PDB file of C-alpha atoms in Angstrom:
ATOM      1  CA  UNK E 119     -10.557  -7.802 -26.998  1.00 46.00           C
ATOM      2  CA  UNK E 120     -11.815  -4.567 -25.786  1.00 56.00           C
ATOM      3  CA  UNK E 121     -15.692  -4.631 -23.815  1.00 65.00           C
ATOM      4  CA  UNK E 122     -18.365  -3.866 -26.708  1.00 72.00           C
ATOM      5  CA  UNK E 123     -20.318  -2.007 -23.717  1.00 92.00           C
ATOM      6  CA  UNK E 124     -17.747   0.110 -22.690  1.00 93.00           C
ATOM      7  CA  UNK E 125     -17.498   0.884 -26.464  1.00 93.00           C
ATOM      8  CA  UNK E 126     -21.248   2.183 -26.471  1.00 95.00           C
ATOM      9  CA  UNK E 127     -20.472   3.806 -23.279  1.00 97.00           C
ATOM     10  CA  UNK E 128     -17.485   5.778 -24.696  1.00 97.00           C
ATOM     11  CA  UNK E 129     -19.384   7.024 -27.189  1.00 97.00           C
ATOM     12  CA  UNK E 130     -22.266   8.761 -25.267  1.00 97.00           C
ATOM     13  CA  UNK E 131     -19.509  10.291 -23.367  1.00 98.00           C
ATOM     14  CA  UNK E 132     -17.958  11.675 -26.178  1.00 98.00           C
ATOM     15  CA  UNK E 133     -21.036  12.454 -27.214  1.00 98.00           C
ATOM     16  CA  UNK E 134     -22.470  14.137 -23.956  1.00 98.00           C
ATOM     17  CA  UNK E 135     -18.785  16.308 -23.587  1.00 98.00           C
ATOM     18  CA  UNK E 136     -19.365  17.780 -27.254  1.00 98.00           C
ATOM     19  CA  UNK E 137     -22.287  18.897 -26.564  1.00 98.00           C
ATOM     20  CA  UNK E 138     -20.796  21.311 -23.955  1.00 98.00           C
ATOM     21  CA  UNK E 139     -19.381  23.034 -26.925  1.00 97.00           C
ATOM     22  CA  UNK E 140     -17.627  24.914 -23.733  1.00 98.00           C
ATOM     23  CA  UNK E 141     -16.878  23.870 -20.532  1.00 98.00           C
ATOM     24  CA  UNK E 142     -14.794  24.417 -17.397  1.00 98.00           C
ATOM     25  CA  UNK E 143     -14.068  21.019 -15.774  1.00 98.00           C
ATOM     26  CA  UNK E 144     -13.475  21.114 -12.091  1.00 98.00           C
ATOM     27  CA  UNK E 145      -9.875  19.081 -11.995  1.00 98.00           C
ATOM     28  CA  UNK E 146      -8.876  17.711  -8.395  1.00 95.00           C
ATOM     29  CA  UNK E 147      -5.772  15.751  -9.834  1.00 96.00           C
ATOM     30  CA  UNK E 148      -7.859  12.161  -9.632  1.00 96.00           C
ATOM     31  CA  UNK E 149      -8.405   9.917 -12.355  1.00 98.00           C
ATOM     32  CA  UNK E 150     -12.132  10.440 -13.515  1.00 98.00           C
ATOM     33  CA  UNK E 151     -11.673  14.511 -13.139  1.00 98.00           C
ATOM     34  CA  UNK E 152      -8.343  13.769 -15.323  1.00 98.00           C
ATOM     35  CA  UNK E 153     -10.245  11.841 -17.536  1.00 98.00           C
ATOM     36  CA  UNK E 154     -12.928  14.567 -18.129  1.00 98.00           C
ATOM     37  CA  UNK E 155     -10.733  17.169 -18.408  1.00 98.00           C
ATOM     38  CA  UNK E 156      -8.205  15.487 -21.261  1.00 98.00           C
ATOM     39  CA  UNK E 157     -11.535  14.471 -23.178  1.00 98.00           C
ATOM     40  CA  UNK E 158     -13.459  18.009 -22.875  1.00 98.00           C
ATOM     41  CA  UNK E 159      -9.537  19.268 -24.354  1.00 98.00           C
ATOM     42  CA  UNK E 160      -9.374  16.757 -26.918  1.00 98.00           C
ATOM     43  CA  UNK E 161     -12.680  17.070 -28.077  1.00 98.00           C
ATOM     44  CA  UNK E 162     -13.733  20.785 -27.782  1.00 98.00           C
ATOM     45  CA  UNK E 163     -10.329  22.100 -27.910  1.00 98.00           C
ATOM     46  CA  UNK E 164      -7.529  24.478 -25.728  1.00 97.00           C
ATOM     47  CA  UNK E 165      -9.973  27.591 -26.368  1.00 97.00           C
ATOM     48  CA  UNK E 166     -13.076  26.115 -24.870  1.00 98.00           C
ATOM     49  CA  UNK E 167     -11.968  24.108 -22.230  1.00 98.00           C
ATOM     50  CA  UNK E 168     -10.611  25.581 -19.094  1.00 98.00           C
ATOM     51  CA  UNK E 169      -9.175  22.942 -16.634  1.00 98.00           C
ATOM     52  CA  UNK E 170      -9.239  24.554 -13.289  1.00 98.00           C
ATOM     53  CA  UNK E 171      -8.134  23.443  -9.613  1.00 98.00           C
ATOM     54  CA  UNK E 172      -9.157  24.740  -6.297  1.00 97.00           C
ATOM     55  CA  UNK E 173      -6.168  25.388  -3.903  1.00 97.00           C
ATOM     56  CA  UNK E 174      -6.815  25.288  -0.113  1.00 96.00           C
ATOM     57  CA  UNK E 175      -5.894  24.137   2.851  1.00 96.00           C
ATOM     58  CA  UNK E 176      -7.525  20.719   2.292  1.00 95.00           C
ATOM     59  CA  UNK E 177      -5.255  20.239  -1.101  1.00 96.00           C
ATOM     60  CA  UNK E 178      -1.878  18.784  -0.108  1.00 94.00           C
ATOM     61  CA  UNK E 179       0.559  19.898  -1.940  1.00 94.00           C
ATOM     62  CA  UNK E 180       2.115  16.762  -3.411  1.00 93.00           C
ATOM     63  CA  UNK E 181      -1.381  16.444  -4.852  1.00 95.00           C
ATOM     64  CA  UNK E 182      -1.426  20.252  -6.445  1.00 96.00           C
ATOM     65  CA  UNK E 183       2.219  19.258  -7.563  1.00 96.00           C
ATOM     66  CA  UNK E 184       0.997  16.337  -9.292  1.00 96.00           C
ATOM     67  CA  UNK E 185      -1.717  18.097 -10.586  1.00 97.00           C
ATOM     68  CA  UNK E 186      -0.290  20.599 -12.564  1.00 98.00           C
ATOM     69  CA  UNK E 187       2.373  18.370 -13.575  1.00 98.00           C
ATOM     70  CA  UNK E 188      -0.186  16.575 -15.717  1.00 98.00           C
ATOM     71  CA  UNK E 189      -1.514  19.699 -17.001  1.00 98.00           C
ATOM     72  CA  UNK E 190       1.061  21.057 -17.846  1.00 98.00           C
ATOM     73  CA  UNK E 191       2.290  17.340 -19.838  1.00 97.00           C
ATOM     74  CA  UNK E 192      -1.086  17.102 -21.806  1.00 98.00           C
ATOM     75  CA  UNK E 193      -1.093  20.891 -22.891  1.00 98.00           C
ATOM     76  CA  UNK E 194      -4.176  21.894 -20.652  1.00 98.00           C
ATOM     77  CA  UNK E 195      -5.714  25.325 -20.177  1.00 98.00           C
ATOM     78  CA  UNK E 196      -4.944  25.016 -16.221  1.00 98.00           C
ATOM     79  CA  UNK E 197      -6.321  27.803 -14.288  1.00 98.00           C
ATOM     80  CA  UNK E 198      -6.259  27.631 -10.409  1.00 98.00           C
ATOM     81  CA  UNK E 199      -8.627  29.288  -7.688  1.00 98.00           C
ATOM     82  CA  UNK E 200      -8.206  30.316  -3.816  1.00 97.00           C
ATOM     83  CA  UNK E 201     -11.613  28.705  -2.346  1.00 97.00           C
ATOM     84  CA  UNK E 202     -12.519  29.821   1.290  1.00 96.00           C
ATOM     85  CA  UNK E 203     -14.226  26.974   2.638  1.00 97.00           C
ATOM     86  CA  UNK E 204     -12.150  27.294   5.762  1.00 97.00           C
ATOM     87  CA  UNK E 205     -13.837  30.926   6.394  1.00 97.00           C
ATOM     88  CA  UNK E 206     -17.389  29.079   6.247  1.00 97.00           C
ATOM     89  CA  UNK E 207     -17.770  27.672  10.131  1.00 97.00           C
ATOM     90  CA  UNK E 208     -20.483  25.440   8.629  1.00 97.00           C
ATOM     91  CA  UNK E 209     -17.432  24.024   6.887  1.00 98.00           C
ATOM     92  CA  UNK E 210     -14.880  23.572   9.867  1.00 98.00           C
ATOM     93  CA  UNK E 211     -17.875  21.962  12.111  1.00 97.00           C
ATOM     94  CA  UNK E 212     -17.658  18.907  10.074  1.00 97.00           C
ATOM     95  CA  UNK E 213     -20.672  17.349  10.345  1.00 94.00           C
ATOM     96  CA  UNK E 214     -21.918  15.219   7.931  1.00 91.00           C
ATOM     97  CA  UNK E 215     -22.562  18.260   5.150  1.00 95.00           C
ATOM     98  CA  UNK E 216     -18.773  19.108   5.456  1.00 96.00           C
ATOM     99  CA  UNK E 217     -18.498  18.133   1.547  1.00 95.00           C
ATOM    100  CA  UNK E 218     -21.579  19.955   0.598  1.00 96.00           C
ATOM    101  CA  UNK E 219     -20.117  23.180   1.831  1.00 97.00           C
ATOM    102  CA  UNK E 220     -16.705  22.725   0.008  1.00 97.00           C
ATOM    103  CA  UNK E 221     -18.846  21.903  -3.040  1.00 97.00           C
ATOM    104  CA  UNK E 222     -20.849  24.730  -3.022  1.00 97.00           C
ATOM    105  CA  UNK E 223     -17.914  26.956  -2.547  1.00 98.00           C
ATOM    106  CA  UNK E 224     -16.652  25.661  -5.196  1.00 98.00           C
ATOM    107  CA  UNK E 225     -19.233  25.809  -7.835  1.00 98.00           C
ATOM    108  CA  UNK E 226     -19.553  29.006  -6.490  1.00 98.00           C
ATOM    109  CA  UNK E 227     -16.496  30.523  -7.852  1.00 98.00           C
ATOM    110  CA  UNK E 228     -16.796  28.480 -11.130  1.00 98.00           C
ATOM    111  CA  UNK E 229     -19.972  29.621 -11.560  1.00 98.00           C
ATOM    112  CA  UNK E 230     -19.013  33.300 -11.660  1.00 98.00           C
ATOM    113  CA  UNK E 231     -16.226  31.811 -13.721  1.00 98.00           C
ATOM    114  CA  UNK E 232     -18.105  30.872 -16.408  1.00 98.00           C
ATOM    115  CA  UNK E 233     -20.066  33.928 -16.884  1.00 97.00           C
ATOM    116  CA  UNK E 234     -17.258  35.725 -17.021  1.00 97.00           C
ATOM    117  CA  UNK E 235     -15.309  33.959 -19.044  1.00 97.00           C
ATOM    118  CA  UNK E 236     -18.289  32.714 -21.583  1.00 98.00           C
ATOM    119  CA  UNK E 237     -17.772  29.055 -20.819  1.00 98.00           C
ATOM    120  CA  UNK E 238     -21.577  27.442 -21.217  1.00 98.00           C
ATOM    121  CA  UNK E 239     -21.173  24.122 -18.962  1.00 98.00           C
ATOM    122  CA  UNK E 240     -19.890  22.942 -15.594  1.00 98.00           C
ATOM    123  CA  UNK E 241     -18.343  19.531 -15.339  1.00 98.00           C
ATOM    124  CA  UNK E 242     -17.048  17.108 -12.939  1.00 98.00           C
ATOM    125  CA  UNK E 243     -15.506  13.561 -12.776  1.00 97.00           C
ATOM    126  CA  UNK E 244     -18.460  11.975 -10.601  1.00 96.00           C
ATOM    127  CA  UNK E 245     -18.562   8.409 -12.018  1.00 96.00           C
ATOM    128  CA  UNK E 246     -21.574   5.686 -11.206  1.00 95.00           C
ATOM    129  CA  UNK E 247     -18.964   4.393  -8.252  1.00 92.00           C
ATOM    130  CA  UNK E 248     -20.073   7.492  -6.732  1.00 91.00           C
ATOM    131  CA  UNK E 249     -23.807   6.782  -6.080  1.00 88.00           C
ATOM    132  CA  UNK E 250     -22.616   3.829  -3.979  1.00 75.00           C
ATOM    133  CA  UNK E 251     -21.190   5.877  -0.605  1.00 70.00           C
ATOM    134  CA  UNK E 252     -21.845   9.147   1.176  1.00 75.00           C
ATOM    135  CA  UNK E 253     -21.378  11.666  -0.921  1.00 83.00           C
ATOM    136  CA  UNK E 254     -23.142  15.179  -0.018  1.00 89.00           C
ATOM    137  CA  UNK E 255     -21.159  17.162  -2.871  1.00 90.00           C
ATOM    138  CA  UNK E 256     -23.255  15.314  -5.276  1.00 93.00           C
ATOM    139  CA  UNK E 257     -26.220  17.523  -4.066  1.00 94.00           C
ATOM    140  CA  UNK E 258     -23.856  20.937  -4.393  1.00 96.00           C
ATOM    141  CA  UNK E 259     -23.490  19.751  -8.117  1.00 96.00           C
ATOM    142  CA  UNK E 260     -26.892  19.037  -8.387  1.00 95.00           C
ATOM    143  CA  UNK E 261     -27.663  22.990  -7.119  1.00 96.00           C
ATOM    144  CA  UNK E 262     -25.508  24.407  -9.344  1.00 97.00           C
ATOM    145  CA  UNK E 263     -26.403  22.488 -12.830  1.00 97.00           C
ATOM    146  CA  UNK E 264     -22.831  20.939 -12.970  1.00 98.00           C
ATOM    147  CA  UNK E 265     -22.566  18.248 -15.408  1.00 98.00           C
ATOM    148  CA  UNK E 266     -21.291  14.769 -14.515  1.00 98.00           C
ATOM    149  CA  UNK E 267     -20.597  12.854 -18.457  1.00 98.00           C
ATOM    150  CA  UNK E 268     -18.739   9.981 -16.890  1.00 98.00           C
ATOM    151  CA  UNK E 269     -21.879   9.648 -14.658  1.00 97.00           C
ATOM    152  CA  UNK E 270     -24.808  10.099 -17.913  1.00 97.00           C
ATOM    153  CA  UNK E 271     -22.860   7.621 -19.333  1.00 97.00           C
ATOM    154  CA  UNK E 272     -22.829   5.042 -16.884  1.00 96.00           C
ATOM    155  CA  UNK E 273     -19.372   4.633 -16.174  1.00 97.00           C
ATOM    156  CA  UNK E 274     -17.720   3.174 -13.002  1.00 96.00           C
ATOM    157  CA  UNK E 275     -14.203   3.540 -12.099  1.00 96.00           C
ATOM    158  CA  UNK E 276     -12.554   0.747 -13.688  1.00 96.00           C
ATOM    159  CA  UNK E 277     -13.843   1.688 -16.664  1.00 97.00           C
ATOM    160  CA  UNK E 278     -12.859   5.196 -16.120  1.00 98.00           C
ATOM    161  CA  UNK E 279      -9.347   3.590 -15.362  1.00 97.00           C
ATOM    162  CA  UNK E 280      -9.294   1.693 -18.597  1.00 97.00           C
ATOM    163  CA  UNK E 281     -10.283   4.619 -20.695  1.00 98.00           C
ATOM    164  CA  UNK E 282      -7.683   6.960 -18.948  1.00 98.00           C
ATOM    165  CA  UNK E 283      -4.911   4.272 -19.801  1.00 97.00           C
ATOM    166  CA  UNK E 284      -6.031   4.570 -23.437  1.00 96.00           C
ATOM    167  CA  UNK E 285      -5.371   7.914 -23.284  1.00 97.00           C
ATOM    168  CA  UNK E 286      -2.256   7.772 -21.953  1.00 97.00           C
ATOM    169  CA  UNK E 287      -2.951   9.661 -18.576  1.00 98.00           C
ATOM    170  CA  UNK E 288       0.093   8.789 -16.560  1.00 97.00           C
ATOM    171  CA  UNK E 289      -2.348   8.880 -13.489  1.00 97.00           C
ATOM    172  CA  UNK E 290      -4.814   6.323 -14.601  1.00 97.00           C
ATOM    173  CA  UNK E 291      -4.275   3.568 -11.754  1.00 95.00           C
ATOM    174  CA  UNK E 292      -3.421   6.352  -9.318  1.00 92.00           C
ATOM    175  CA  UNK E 293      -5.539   5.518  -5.938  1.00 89.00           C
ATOM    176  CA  UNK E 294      -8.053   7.296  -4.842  1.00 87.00           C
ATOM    177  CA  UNK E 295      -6.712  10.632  -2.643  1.00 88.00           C
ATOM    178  CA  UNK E 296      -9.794  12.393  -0.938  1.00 91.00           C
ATOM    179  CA  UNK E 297      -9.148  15.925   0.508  1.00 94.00           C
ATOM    180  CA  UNK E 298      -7.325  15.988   3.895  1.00 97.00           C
ATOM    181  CA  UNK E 299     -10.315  17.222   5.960  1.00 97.00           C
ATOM    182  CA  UNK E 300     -11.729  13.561   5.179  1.00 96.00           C
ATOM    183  CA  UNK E 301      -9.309  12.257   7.628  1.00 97.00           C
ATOM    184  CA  UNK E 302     -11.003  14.252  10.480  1.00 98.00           C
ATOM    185  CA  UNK E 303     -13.430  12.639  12.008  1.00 97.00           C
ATOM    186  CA  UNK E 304     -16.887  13.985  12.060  1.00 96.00           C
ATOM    187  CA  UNK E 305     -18.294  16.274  14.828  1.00 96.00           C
ATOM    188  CA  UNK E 306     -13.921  17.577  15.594  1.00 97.00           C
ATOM    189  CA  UNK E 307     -13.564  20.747  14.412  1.00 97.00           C
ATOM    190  CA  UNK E 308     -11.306  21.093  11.362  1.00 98.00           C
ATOM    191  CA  UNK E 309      -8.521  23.399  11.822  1.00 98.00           C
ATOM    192  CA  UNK E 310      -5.393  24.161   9.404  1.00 97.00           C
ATOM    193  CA  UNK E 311      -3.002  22.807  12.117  1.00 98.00           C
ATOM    194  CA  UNK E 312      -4.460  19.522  11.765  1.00 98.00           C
ATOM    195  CA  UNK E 313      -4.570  19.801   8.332  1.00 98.00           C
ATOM    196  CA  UNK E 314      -0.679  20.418   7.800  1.00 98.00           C
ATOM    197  CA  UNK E 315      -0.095  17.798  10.593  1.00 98.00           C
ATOM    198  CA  UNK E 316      -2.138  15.477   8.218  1.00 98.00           C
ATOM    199  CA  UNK E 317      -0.635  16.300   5.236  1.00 98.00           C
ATOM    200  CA  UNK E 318       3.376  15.932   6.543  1.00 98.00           C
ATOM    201  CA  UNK E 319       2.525  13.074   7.694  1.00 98.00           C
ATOM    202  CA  UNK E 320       1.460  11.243   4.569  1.00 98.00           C
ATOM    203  CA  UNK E 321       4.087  13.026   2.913  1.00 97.00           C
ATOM    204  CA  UNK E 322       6.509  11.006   5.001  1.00 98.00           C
ATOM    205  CA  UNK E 323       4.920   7.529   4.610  1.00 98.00           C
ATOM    206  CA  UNK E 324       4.791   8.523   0.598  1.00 96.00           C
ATOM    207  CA  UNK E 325       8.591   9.078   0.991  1.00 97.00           C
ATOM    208  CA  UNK E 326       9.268   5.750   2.796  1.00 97.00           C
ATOM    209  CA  UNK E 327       7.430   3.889  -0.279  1.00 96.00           C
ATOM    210  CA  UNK E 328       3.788   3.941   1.195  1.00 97.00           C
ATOM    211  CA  UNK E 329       2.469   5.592  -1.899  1.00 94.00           C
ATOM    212  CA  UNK E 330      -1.216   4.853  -0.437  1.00 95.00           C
ATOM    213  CA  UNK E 331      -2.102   5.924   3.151  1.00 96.00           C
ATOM    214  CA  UNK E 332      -4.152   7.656   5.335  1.00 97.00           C
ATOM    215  CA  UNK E 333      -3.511   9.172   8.218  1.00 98.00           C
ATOM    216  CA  UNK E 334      -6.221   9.809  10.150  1.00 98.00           C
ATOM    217  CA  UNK E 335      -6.800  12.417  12.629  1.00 98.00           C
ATOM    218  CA  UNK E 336      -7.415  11.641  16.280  1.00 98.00           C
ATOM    219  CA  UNK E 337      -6.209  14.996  18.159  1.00 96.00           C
ATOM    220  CA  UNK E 338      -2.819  14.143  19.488  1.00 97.00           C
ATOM    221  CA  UNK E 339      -3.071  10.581  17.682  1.00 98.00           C
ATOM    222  CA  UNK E 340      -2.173   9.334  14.193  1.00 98.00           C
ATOM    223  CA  UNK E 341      -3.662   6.712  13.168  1.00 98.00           C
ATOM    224  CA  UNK E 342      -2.142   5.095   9.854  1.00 98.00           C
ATOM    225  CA  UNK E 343      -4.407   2.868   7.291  1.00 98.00           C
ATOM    226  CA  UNK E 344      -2.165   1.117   4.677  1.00 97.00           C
ATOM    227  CA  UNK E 345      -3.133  -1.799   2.222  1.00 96.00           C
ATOM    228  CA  UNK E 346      -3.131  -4.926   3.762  1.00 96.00           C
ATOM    229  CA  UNK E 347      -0.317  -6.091   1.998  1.00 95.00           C
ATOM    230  CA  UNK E 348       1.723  -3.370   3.108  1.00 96.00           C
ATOM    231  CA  UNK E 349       0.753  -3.511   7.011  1.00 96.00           C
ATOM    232  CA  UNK E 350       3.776  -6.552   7.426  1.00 94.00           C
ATOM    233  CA  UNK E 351       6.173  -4.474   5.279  1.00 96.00           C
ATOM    234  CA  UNK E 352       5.567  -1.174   7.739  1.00 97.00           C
ATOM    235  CA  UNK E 353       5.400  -3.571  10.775  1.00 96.00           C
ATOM    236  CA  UNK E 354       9.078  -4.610  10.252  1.00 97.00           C
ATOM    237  CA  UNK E 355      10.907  -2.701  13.147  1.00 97.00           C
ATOM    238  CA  UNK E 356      13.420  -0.563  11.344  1.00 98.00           C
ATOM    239  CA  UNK E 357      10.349   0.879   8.789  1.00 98.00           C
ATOM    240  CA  UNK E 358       7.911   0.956  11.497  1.00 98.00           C
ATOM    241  CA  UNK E 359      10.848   3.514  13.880  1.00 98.00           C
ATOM    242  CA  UNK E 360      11.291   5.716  10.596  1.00 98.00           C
ATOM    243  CA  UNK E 361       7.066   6.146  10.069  1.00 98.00           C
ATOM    244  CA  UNK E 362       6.507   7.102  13.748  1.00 98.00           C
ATOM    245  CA  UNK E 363       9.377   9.391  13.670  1.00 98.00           C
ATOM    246  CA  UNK E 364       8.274  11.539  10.480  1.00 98.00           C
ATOM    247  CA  UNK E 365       4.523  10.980  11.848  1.00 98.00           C
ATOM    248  CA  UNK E 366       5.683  12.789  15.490  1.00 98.00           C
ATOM    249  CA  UNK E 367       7.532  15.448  13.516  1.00 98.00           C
ATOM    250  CA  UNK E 368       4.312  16.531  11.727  1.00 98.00           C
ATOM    251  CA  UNK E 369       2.712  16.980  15.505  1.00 98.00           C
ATOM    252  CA  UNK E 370       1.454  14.100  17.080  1.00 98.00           C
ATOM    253  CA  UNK E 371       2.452  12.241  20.415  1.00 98.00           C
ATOM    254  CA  UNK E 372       1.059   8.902  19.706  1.00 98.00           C
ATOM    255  CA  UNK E 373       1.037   6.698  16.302  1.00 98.00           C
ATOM    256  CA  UNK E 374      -1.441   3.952  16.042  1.00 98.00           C
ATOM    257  CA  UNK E 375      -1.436   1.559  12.676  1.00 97.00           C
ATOM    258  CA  UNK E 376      -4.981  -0.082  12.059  1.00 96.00           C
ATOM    259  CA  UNK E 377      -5.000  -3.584  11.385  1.00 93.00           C
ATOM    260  CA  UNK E 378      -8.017  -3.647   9.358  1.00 93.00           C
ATOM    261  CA  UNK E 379      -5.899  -1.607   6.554  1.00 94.00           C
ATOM    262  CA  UNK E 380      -6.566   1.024   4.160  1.00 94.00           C
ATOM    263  CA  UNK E 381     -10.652   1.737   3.982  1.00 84.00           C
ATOM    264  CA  UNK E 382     -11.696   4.486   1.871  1.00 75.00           C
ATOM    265  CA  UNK E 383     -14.539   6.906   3.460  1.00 67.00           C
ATOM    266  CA  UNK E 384     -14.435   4.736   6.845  1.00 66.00           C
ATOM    267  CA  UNK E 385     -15.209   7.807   8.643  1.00 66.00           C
ATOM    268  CA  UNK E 386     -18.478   7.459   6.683  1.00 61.00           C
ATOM    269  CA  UNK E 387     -19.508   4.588   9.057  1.00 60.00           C
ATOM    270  CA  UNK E 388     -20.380   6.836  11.755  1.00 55.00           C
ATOM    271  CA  UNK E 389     -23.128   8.891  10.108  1.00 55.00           C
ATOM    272  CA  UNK E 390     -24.510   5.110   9.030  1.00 53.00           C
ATOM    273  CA  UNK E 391     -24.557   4.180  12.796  1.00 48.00           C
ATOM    274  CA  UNK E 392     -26.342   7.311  13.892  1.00 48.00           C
TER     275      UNK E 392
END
C-alpha cells in the first residue's frame, strides 16, 4: 500500500513544478535531477522545459553517456553546456568551497540561459538528504534563486527513488556518482590529468562488474572504495590482478583497496576535523 505522506508530498511537488510554468532543470544524470527533469517535462511540457547538462572535465563520460541516453529515451528537450570551472584557480585549489565555485559557474551560464531563452525558473534535484552533509553548492543555488521542489517538498532520497520507479526512470536505484574532482582530496590541486586518471580508472572497475566505486586520488596512489560486500569478491586474486592492472594503465604506480568500503563524501571528514 503506497505511504499516504509521500502521497501529500507528491502533490506539493507537482504542485511547486507547475508553478514554474517554465523552467530549465540543471540535469547531472542522478536520480533526483532525473526525477525533476521528467516531472517539469511531464507537467509543463517539451516547450517549456529545457533539460540541460554541464560537460567538463569533472563529468566522466560514461556518466554524460548515460545521461543523454535517458534523455534521449523519455523525449527530453536536452541541451548541453561547456562550463569553465577548471579556468577559475579558486576552483582547482580545492578547498572546502571547491563545489561552490562549480555551482556558481554553473548557474552562471543557466542564468544567462534563461533570459535568453525566456525560461522563468531555475531548478535542481537537491532533496532533504542534502541538508544532512557538506554541501557548499547549496549556497551557489541559494545566490542565484534556483529552485529546489524535491527539497520544498520535503523529500529524501528514498522517496525520490520510489517516485522515479513510478515513473519508470530506468535510473531510479542508480547510486549516487558525485563529480570526479570529489575524489581529490582537499587542499591537492585539481588538475585534468588526475581527472582522466580518475575517470579510466573507474571505468575499468565498472567493466570488471564493480558498477559502484571510487577511486580516490592520492598523487601516484589509487585508492579503491567498493561496497562491503564486494571488497571479498575484488580481493579474490585473479579479480584483484585485473583491477590493479586497468587502475596502473590509467596512471598510477600504487593501488590501495580500503577496507572500510565505499563512503560517500569521506573526503568531507577532513574539513569536520579542522
Amino acid at each position: 500500500m503506497r505511504d499516504t505522506t509521500l502521497d501529500q508530498k507528491s502533490e506539493r511537488l507537482f504542485a511547486a513544478i507547475t508553478s514554474f510554468e517554465s523552467a530549465i532543470v540543471a540535469y547531472s544524470g542522478g536520480v533526483d535531477s532525473a526525477l525533476v527533469a521528467q516531472l517539469t517535462h511531464d507537467l509543463l511540457g517539451p516547450s517549456n522545459a529545457l533539460i540541460v547538462t554541464a560537460v567538463s572535465d569533472s563529468l566522466a563520460d560514461y556518466e554524460l553517456a548515460d545521461a543523454r541516453a535517458i534523455a534521449e529515451q523519455r523525449g527530453w528537450n536536452l541541451h548541453t553546456i561547456a562550463t569553465s570551472e577548471m579556468e577559475d584557480e579558486r576552483y582547482l585549489r580545492n578547498d572546502g568551497r571547491r563545489c561552490f565555485f562549480c555551482k556558481s559557474e554553473l548557474y552562471n551560464h543557466l542564468e544567462r540561459l534563461a533570459s535568453i531563452e525566456g525560461f522563468r525558473v531555475i531548478a535542481n534535484g537537491a532533496n532533504r538528504d542534502d541538508l544532512g552533509d557538506y554541501r557548499p553548492g547549496m549556497k551557489a543555488a541559494k545566490d542565484f534563486s534556483v529552485r529546489s521542489p524535491l527539497l520544498e517538498a520535503d523529500i529524501g532520497k528514498d522517496e525520490v527513488r520510489a517516485l522515479a520507479q513510478e515513473v519508470g526512470l530506468p535510473n531510479w536505484d542508480k547510486p549516487a556518482q558525485p563529480c570526479l574532482s570529489s575524489r581529490i582530496p582537499y587542499g591537492t590541486h585539481v588538475t585534468s590529468e588526475a581527472l582522466k586518471m580518475i575517470s579510466s580508472a573507474e571505468k575499468h572497475l565498472r567493466q570488471l562488474g564493480f558498477p559502484e566505486n571510487r577511486v580516490r586520488h592520492y598523487g601516484e596512489t589509487a585508492r579503491v572504495e567498493l561496497p562491503l560486500n564486494m571488497v571479498t569478491v575484488y580481493s579474490e586474486p585473479a579479480t584483484k590482478m585485473k583491477a590493479e592492472a586497468g587502475i596502473i594503465a590509467a596512471g598510477y604506480r600504487k593501488v590501495e583497496l580500503d577496507p572500510k568500503g565505499l563512503r560517500s563524501g569521506n573526503l568531507n571528514e577532513a574539513l569536520k576535523s579542522k
